[in-house]
Coordinates of C-alpha atoms in Angstrom, one line a residue:
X1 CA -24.3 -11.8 38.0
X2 CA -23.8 -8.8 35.9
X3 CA -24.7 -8.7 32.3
X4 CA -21.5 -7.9 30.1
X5 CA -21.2 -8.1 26.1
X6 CA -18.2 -8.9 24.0
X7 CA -17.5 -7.8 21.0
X8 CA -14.0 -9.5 19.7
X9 CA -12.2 -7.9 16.1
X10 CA -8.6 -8.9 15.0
X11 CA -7.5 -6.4 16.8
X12 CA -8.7 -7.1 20.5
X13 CA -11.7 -7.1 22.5
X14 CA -14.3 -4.7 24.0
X15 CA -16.4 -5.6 27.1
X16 CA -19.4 -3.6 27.4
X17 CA -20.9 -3.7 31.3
X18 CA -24.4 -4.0 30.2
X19 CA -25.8 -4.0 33.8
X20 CA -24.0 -0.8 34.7
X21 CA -25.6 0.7 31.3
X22 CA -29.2 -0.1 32.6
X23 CA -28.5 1.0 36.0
X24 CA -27.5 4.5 34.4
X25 CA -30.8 4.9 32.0
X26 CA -32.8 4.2 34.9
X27 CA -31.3 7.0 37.1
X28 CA -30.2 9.4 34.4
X29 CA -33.2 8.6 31.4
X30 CA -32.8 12.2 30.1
X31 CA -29.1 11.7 29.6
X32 CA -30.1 9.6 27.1
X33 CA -31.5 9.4 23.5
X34 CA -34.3 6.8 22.4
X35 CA -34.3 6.4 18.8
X36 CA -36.4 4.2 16.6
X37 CA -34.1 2.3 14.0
X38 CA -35.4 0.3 11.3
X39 CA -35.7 -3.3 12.8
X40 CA -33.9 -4.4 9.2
X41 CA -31.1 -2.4 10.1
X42 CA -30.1 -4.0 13.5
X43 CA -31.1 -7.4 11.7
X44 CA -28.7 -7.2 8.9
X45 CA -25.8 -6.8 11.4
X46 CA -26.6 -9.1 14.3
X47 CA -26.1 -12.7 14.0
X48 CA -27.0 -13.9 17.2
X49 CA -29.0 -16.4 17.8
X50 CA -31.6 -16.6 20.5
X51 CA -34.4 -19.1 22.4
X52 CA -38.3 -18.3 20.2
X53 CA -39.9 -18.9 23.2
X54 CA -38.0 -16.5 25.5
X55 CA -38.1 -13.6 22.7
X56 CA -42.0 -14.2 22.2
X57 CA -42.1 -13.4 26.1
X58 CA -40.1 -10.4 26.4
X59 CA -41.2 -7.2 26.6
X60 CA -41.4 -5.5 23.3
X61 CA -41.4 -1.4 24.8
X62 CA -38.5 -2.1 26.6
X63 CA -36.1 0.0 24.2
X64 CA -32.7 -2.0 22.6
X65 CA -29.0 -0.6 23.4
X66 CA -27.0 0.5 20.5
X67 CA -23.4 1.3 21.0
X68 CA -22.3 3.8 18.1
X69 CA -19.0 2.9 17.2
X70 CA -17.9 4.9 15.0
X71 CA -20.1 7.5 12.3
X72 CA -22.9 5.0 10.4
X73 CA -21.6 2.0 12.3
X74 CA -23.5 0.7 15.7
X75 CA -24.1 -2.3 17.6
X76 CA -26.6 -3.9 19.4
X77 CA -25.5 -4.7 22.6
X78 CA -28.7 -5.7 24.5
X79 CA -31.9 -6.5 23.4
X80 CA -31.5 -9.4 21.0
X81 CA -34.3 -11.3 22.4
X82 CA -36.3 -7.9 21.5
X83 CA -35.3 -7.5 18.2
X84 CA -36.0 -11.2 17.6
X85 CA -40.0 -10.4 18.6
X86 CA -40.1 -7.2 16.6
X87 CA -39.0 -8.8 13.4
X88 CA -41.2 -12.1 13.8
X89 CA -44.1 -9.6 14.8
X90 CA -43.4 -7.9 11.7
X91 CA -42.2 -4.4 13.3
X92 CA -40.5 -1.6 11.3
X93 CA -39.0 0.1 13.6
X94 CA -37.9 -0.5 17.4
X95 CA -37.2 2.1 20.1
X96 CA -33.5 1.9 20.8
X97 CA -31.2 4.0 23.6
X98 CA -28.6 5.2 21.1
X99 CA -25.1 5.5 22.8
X100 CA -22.6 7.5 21.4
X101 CA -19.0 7.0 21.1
X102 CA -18.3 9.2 24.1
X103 CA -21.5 8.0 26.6
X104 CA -20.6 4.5 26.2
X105 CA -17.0 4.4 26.9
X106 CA -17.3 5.0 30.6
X107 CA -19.0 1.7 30.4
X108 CA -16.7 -0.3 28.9
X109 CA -14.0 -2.8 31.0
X110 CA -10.5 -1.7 31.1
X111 CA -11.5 1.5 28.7
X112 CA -8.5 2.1 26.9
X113 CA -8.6 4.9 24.4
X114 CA -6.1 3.9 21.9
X115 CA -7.1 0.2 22.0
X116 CA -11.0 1.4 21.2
X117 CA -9.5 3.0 18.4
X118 CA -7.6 -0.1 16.9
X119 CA -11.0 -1.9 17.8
X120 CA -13.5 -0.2 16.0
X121 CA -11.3 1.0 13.3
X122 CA -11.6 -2.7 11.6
X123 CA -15.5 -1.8 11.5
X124 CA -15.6 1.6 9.8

């Protein structure tokens, strides 16, 4: 099954296909830019809620995916279990691949360009 996230605004729906992201690092890793964020920072903005055992398990190096939607906004679209273990471990920072606007629209469903735009304009 491939790993997908949704992120729903008043305005529509984006699918992110997670699996295809991963697939891409791993064959392309110097297309791509690890950053460490502050673990506070992908806190304050991510409400999910995940399983304390299965966080305390995962793998903690594996870096996060950010999506950056538009200048100062992101969102985390894999790694919630990880972000869970770095905050209750106390972590300041967590390695992240950092997507920009333009890398992470080839991986979303049905891109549409003028949707995307009505989408993440509700979050800037």
């Amino acid at each position: 099954m491939r790993q997908k996230y949704h992120f729903a605004t008043e305005n529509g729906i984006l699918i992110w296909d997670i699996t295809s992201i991963l697939e891409d690092i791993e064959s392309h890793p110097d297309n791509y830019t690890v950053r460490y964020l502050p673990t506070s920072l992908l806190t304050d903005h991510n409400e999910s809620r995940v399983s304390h055992t299965r966080a305390m398990a995962t793998d903690i190096s594996k870096p996060l995916v950010v999506a950056e939607l538009s200048e100062g906004h992101m969102l985390l679209i894999d790694g919630n279990h990880r972000l869970y273990k770095a905050e209750t471990l106390g972590m300041k920072n967590v390695p992240c691949y950092y997507l920009t606007q333009k890398q992470q629209q080839h991986f979303i469903v049905h891109f549409r360009p003028a949707e995307y735009d009505r989408i993440v304009a509700c979050v800037s």
